[in-house]
């Protein structure tokens, strides 16, 4: 599997979260404690929004994060109000930049920890369900990227939780068709550069860990001497695969089968349930596939 | 585009053809003379059959061939009776090992110079035509790999020229459906470890260059002092994108729209013509796609 | 050899100079016109100063610049008032990040096009002349990096032109000791983040090309319709191995044996001559080597 | 630190030792049990002697061994009677091919697990002690490569145990001069393609683990059903950083401060003690440095 972090809030150097905490995300590339694999050395990526750019910058490398000098350089010099970082442990697909997270489409970024069980057997069916025009942009061979393009096909840009629910519904249906008992395991983060969603779900209801940071004002009263907290805006929020640093009271587990949204209008959390694809098929009888029709119907 | 060479004959060190001739294939990675691009620096690959192994070894790297120390080491120490070498100039798809040639399936190896015009637009339709079971093995994002899997779908292992003709027929049909005037440009080499086929074809009838070496006994009488020729068996044959070395009388151009076969039973050359896919569709009315049905019908 | 550019002026996206001009530096990685090699595909690097950081960020990769997606991402999202970019054509030393330019020491950056003739024979003597404390920081195996550390040894931080003159004097003396007729060929750029120096020199007085941009106010009157010129500050200046873009009146050749300085106090150009090392030895009789003593004497 | 294995005996596929045992060396790249670091993901290398070549082939990559497809290909297709394999965990120096083991000089190969304490401070003094002509070939920045070139300087090709003893003597003397209490930690393997030496030593007498395989005839009687043992010649021997596979009776620890030799004339083991460098200096009063003189005196 993998480890990731998503940050939204007061602009900070990437360094502050990638390297400075103990343990940091980079430490987790060598010694993750809560992951299925302890080593996440099969490439990494960072994606960040700048002050002016519409689309995020994405830098990915195929070597381990712990020894990348370029990552260290970028982390020390790039400041951003919203960024993703991801360290990869391949579950089989090739170690190449196009398989490293985050993935980008227009102003959207996506990253994933988990796996589609027996993905290679389902890959063709899932690829077929991607909108043909979007399919042009699929570059790698991971389940994660295909999940992103399925979510885009199902309306991610209009309704992220709904689109992810439909994507999961499809994966589970195709999984069942291939005789897979527990097709999906995922924690996903997705953003449009303004709002940030994070999902924790698995078919088996035994999802990989996911944590969100306590509200800054609460942390500030708990730790009045921590400088970063004095500077951080109240909206600052961090979502991570496993806790970084050692500040007591900092982390809260996202419950099983939930998603959260971090946004200027106020953060929130809600139950997450896949949307069964049978239901969708009824609504789109005319098309080649339900997925595509559902998109075209909008 | 790319440059490639295919060798079959007396076992030799890869070095003898990759580095020693002037110009050599490695020289062509920096300064090809007949290619569309003069630089072929977007990765490379070599594939060779050993004395016992059923399947070829394939080593690929994403850096330029001219600076690879590993390629030099392998070339100086590996001796083989049948090997492929390929240097890549990407026409758009990512520079990653899974996009480097040769591609392998079981005991088969495939490499390509050329391109499918507007490939990104046709990619989905072509991917759909690949046998679903074979599709599991597609790893990269090139037109070249997909052409290989289409040829496998269409019976490459039973009838290489026929399967390639059907693959080309499909590419041209899908191209026309997408309004592409000249969908295909290719020189292809393919082998099962015993026989070797090479194809030169383009829709426009203006194909990339392709050359085969003169018969060893003829060369031997022309150049009685060349040591390699004294040692080489009569069956030794070389097929290349553009001539290596400077031996007069060594190279003959493969004519436009032809394919050749190098085999213990005697080499040969024949006209190559795409097999229109309409014809195939008639034979497989029941299936989702003609390609797959045509294979299943075997 | 290599190609490089150095920019100082109104903060711009790196993209504006690395990719947008025709030809751009990235074009020159495939097809340099004035270089000894036409291909500069043995790694690259960019180094930039940010709004707050004391030291520049340096990102280097071992693949060709033309296919690097990370370079493109960084170029599109990083804005800087002072940056270097370098594309490498190795003259023999390994293709590895520690051999890519620019090199950094504290707030200083250095990059080089050219070579020390028969460097491998002189390498030990030159390495010995580096201040032992500075020697700890030498990481790669290039002549270029060693020239930087020699210049640092000889007082680069206090007197850049003098230190470079002493470095060149040493290289030429060691060269003569090894029977090398023309030991040095160089165009060098060096900066402390505020001022920028560029040197053009070769023992043979036949140096690689070097150009500086015309004053912005002159260009503005020549090309009143070019938007960039309207926005660029009067201090904006560019120094390049070979011209970028096609704006008439834009480029002026740095004459043979000259160096220039770009600085807020006003730019300037002066003759450059190596400082013979014999003279230095007289001043430092007590030490193991003249170079080190000369530094200690400060 | 690192993990390594050295094999001498009946020609086998590299695969048999790199991948097939449980645990294998490749497993140890992710989860070493006896190493200081559990992860050895900072590059790897294999070096092998072929049937005819005088010098070994060496293939090295900067990525982790566990995800290298090229290593897997080579391991499955290359058969050798004498080979080294090494997986690296950097103790600070850059992750680049020139820092990966094994190192080669002519027909000699060298690999190392361990470190020179505070190497960066001693590096210059140690580099100075390398024979100037040999120094031309130093390419990387590791302590391990410098130890090899020091041993070569001190007569490795004539007297491997003596040369290694002198190298260690020098490292310890230079270490003491820099106030380092325990300068050296090493297990080293070195071969000329016919004989193979392995050393276990550390200044602190607390050396990294090292094991050698039990004699084949003994193993054969213990495990009459293991096929490989029936085929392996009596001279077959394996030396490893930590045990591979799970065959009872297979492994014996090399005692602290010992070295072993594997050779056709019969294997052996002896005490290893550094040769103090003071003694050497007396014998070479005329030279610049004792090391170089000692070599010249031969």
Coordinates of N, CA, C and O in Angstrom, one line a residue, chain C residues 145-219:
Chain C
X145 N 32.8 20.8 -11.3 CA 32.6 20.9 -9.8 C 33.9 21.3 -9.1 O 34.0 22.1 -8.2
X146 N 35.0 20.6 -9.6 CA 36.3 20.9 -9.0 C 36.7 22.3 -9.3 O 37.3 23.0 -8.4
X147 N 36.4 22.8 -10.4 CA 36.7 24.2 -10.7 C 36.0 25.2 -9.8 O 36.6 26.2 -9.3
X148 N 34.8 24.8 -9.4 CA 34.0 25.6 -8.5 C 34.7 25.6 -7.1 O 34.9 26.6 -6.5
X149 N 35.1 24.4 -6.7 CA 35.7 24.3 -5.3 C 37.1 24.9 -5.3 O 37.5 25.4 -4.2
X150 N 37.8 24.9 -6.4 CA 39.0 25.6 -6.5 C 38.8 27.1 -6.4 O 39.5 27.8 -5.7
X151 N 37.8 27.6 -7.1 CA 37.5 29.0 -7.0 C 37.1 29.4 -5.6 O 37.5 30.5 -5.1
X152 N 36.3 28.6 -4.9 CA 35.9 28.8 -3.5 C 37.2 28.9 -2.7 O 37.3 29.7 -1.8
X153 N 38.1 27.9 -2.9 CA 39.3 27.9 -2.2 C 40.1 29.2 -2.4 O 40.8 29.7 -1.4
X154 N 40.1 29.7 -3.6 CA 40.9 30.9 -3.9 C 40.1 32.2 -3.6 O 40.5 33.2 -4.2
X155 N 39.0 32.2 -2.9 CA 38.4 33.4 -2.5 C 37.2 33.8 -3.3 O 36.9 35.0 -3.3
X156 N 36.5 32.9 -3.8 CA 35.3 33.3 -4.7 C 34.3 34.2 -3.9 O 33.8 35.1 -4.5
X157 N 34.1 33.9 -2.6 CA 33.1 34.6 -1.9 C 33.5 36.1 -1.7 O 32.7 36.9 -1.4
X158 N 34.8 36.3 -1.7 CA 35.3 37.7 -1.5 C 35.5 38.4 -2.8 O 35.2 39.6 -3.0
X159 N 36.0 37.7 -3.8 CA 36.5 38.4 -5.1 C 36.3 37.4 -6.2 O 37.2 36.7 -6.6
X160 N 35.1 37.3 -6.7 CA 34.8 36.3 -7.8 C 35.8 36.4 -9.0 O 36.4 35.4 -9.3
X161 N 36.0 37.5 -9.6 CA 36.9 37.5 -10.8 C 38.3 37.1 -10.4 O 38.9 36.4 -11.1
X162 N 38.8 37.6 -9.3 CA 40.1 37.2 -8.9 C 40.2 35.7 -8.6 O 41.2 35.1 -9.0
X163 N 39.2 35.2 -7.9 CA 39.2 33.7 -7.6 C 39.2 32.9 -8.8 O 39.9 31.9 -8.9
X164 N 38.4 33.3 -9.8 CA 38.3 32.5 -11.0 C 39.6 32.6 -11.8 O 40.1 31.7 -12.3
X165 N 40.2 33.8 -11.7 CA 41.5 34.0 -12.4 C 42.6 33.1 -11.8 O 43.4 32.5 -12.4
X166 N 42.5 32.9 -10.4 CA 43.5 32.1 -9.8 C 43.2 30.6 -10.1 O 44.1 29.8 -10.3
X167 N 41.9 30.3 -10.1 CA 41.6 28.9 -10.4 C 42.1 28.5 -11.8 O 42.7 27.5 -12.1
X168 N 41.9 29.4 -12.8 CA 42.3 29.2 -14.1 C 43.8 29.1 -14.2 O 44.4 28.3 -14.9
X169 N 44.5 30.0 -13.4 CA 45.9 29.9 -13.4 C 46.4 28.6 -12.9 O 47.4 28.0 -13.4
X170 N 45.8 28.1 -11.9 CA 46.2 26.8 -11.4 C 46.0 25.7 -12.4 O 46.8 24.8 -12.6
X171 N 44.8 25.7 -13.0 CA 44.5 24.6 -14.0 C 45.5 24.7 -15.1 O 46.0 23.6 -15.5
X172 N 45.9 25.9 -15.5 CA 46.8 26.0 -16.6 C 48.2 25.5 -16.2 O 49.0 24.9 -17.0
X173 N 48.6 25.8 -15.0 CA 49.9 25.4 -14.5 C 50.0 23.9 -14.4 O 50.9 23.2 -14.9
X174 N 48.9 23.3 -13.8 CA 48.9 21.8 -13.6 C 48.8 21.2 -15.0 O 49.5 20.2 -15.3
X175 N 48.1 21.8 -15.9 CA 48.0 21.3 -17.3 C 49.4 21.2 -17.9 O 49.8 20.2 -18.5
X176 N 50.1 22.4 -17.8 CA 51.5 22.4 -18.4 C 52.4 21.3 -17.8 O 53.1 20.7 -18.5
X177 N 52.2 21.2 -16.5 CA 53.0 20.1 -15.8 C 52.8 18.7 -16.3 O 53.6 17.8 -16.3
X178 N 51.6 18.6 -16.8 CA 51.2 17.3 -17.4 C 51.3 17.3 -18.9 O 50.9 16.3 -19.6
X179 N 52.0 18.3 -19.5 CA 52.2 18.3 -20.9 C 51.0 18.6 -21.7 O 50.9 18.2 -22.9
X180 N 50.0 19.3 -21.2 CA 48.8 19.6 -21.9 C 48.9 21.0 -22.5 O 49.1 21.9 -21.8
X181 N 48.7 21.1 -23.8 CA 49.0 22.4 -24.5 C 47.9 23.4 -24.1 O 48.2 24.5 -23.8
X182 N 46.7 23.0 -24.3 CA 45.5 23.9 -24.0 C 44.7 23.3 -22.9 O 43.7 22.6 -23.2
X183 N 45.0 23.5 -21.7 CA 44.3 22.8 -20.6 C 42.9 23.2 -20.4 O 42.1 22.4 -20.0
X184 N 42.5 24.5 -20.7 CA 41.1 24.9 -20.3 C 40.3 25.5 -21.4 O 40.8 26.3 -22.2
X185 N 39.0 25.1 -21.3 CA 38.0 25.7 -22.2 C 36.8 25.9 -21.3 O 36.3 25.0 -20.6
X186 N 36.4 27.2 -21.2 CA 35.2 27.4 -20.2 C 34.4 28.6 -20.6 O 34.9 29.7 -21.0
X187 N 33.1 28.4 -20.4 CA 32.2 29.6 -20.1 C 31.6 29.2 -18.7 O 31.1 28.1 -18.6
X188 N 31.7 30.1 -17.8 CA 31.2 29.9 -16.4 C 30.2 31.0 -16.0 O 30.4 32.1 -16.3
X189 N 29.2 30.6 -15.3 CA 28.3 31.5 -14.6 C 28.4 31.2 -13.1 O 28.3 30.1 -12.7
X190 N 28.4 32.3 -12.3 CA 28.4 32.1 -10.9 C 27.6 33.3 -10.2 O 27.7 34.4 -10.8
X191 N 27.0 32.9 -9.1 CA 26.1 34.0 -8.5 C 26.1 33.7 -7.0 O 26.2 32.6 -6.5
X192 N 25.8 34.8 -6.2 CA 25.6 34.7 -4.8 C 24.1 34.9 -4.5 O 23.8 35.1 -3.3
X193 N 23.3 35.0 -5.5 CA 21.9 35.3 -5.3 C 21.6 36.8 -5.5 O 20.4 37.2 -5.5
X194 N 22.6 37.6 -5.6 CA 22.4 39.0 -5.8 C 23.1 39.5 -7.0 O 22.5 40.2 -7.9
X195 N 24.3 39.2 -7.1 CA 25.1 39.5 -8.3 C 25.4 38.2 -9.1 O 25.4 37.1 -8.6
X196 N 25.7 38.5 -10.4 CA 25.9 37.3 -11.3 C 27.1 37.6 -12.2 O 27.2 38.7 -12.8
X197 N 28.0 36.7 -12.2 CA 29.2 36.9 -13.1 C 29.2 35.8 -14.1 O 28.8 34.7 -13.9
X198 N 29.7 36.2 -15.3 CA 29.9 35.2 -16.4 C 31.2 35.4 -17.0 O 31.6 36.5 -17.3
X199 N 31.9 34.3 -17.3 CA 33.3 34.3 -17.8 C 33.4 33.5 -19.1 O 32.8 32.5 -19.3
X200 N 34.1 34.1 -20.0 CA 34.4 33.4 -21.3 C 35.9 33.3 -21.5 O 36.6 34.4 -21.7
X201 N 36.5 32.1 -21.5 CA 37.9 32.0 -21.6 C 38.3 30.6 -22.0 O 37.6 29.7 -21.7
X202 N 39.4 30.6 -22.8 CA 40.0 29.3 -23.0 C 41.5 29.5 -23.3 O 41.9 30.6 -23.8
X203 N 42.3 28.6 -22.9 CA 43.8 28.7 -23.0 C 44.1 29.0 -24.5 O 45.0 29.8 -24.7
X204 N 43.4 28.4 -25.4 CA 43.7 28.5 -26.8 C 43.1 29.8 -27.4 O 43.3 30.1 -28.6
X205 N 42.4 30.6 -26.6 CA 41.8 31.8 -27.1 C 40.8 31.5 -28.2 O 40.7 32.1 -29.2
X206 N 40.1 30.4 -28.0 CA 39.0 30.0 -29.0 C 37.9 29.4 -28.1 O 37.6 28.2 -28.2
X207 N 37.3 30.3 -27.4 CA 36.3 29.8 -26.3 C 35.0 29.5 -26.9 O 34.6 30.0 -28.0
X208 N 34.3 28.7 -26.2 CA 32.9 28.4 -26.5 C 32.1 29.7 -26.6 O 32.4 30.6 -25.8
X209 N 31.0 29.7 -27.3 CA 30.2 30.9 -27.5 C 29.5 31.3 -26.2 O 29.2 30.5 -25.3
X210 N 29.3 32.6 -26.0 CA 28.6 33.2 -24.9 C 28.0 34.5 -25.3 O 28.6 35.3 -26.0
X211 N 26.7 34.7 -24.9 CA 26.0 35.9 -25.3 C 25.3 36.5 -24.1 O 24.9 35.8 -23.2
X212 N 25.1 37.9 -24.2 CA 24.3 38.5 -23.2 C 23.2 39.3 -23.9 O 23.4 39.8 -25.0
X213 N 22.2 39.5 -23.2 CA 21.0 40.2 -23.8 C 21.3 41.7 -23.8 O 21.9 42.3 -22.9
X214 N 20.7 42.4 -24.8 CA 20.7 43.8 -24.9 C 19.9 44.4 -23.7 O 19.0 43.8 -23.2
X215 N 20.3 45.7 -23.4 CA 19.5 46.4 -22.3 C 18.0 46.4 -22.6 O 17.6 46.7 -23.7
X216 N 17.3 46.2 -21.6 CA 15.8 46.1 -21.8 C 15.3 47.4 -22.4 O 14.4 47.4 -23.3
X217 N 15.8 48.6 -21.9 CA 15.2 49.8 -22.5 C 15.4 50.0 -24.0 O 14.6 50.4 -24.7
X218 N 16.6 49.5 -24.4 CA 16.9 49.5 -25.9 C 16.0 48.5 -26.6 O 15.4 48.9 -27.6
X219 N 15.8 47.3 -26.1 CA 15.0 46.3 -26.7 C 13.5 46.8 -26.8 O 12.8 46.6 -27.7

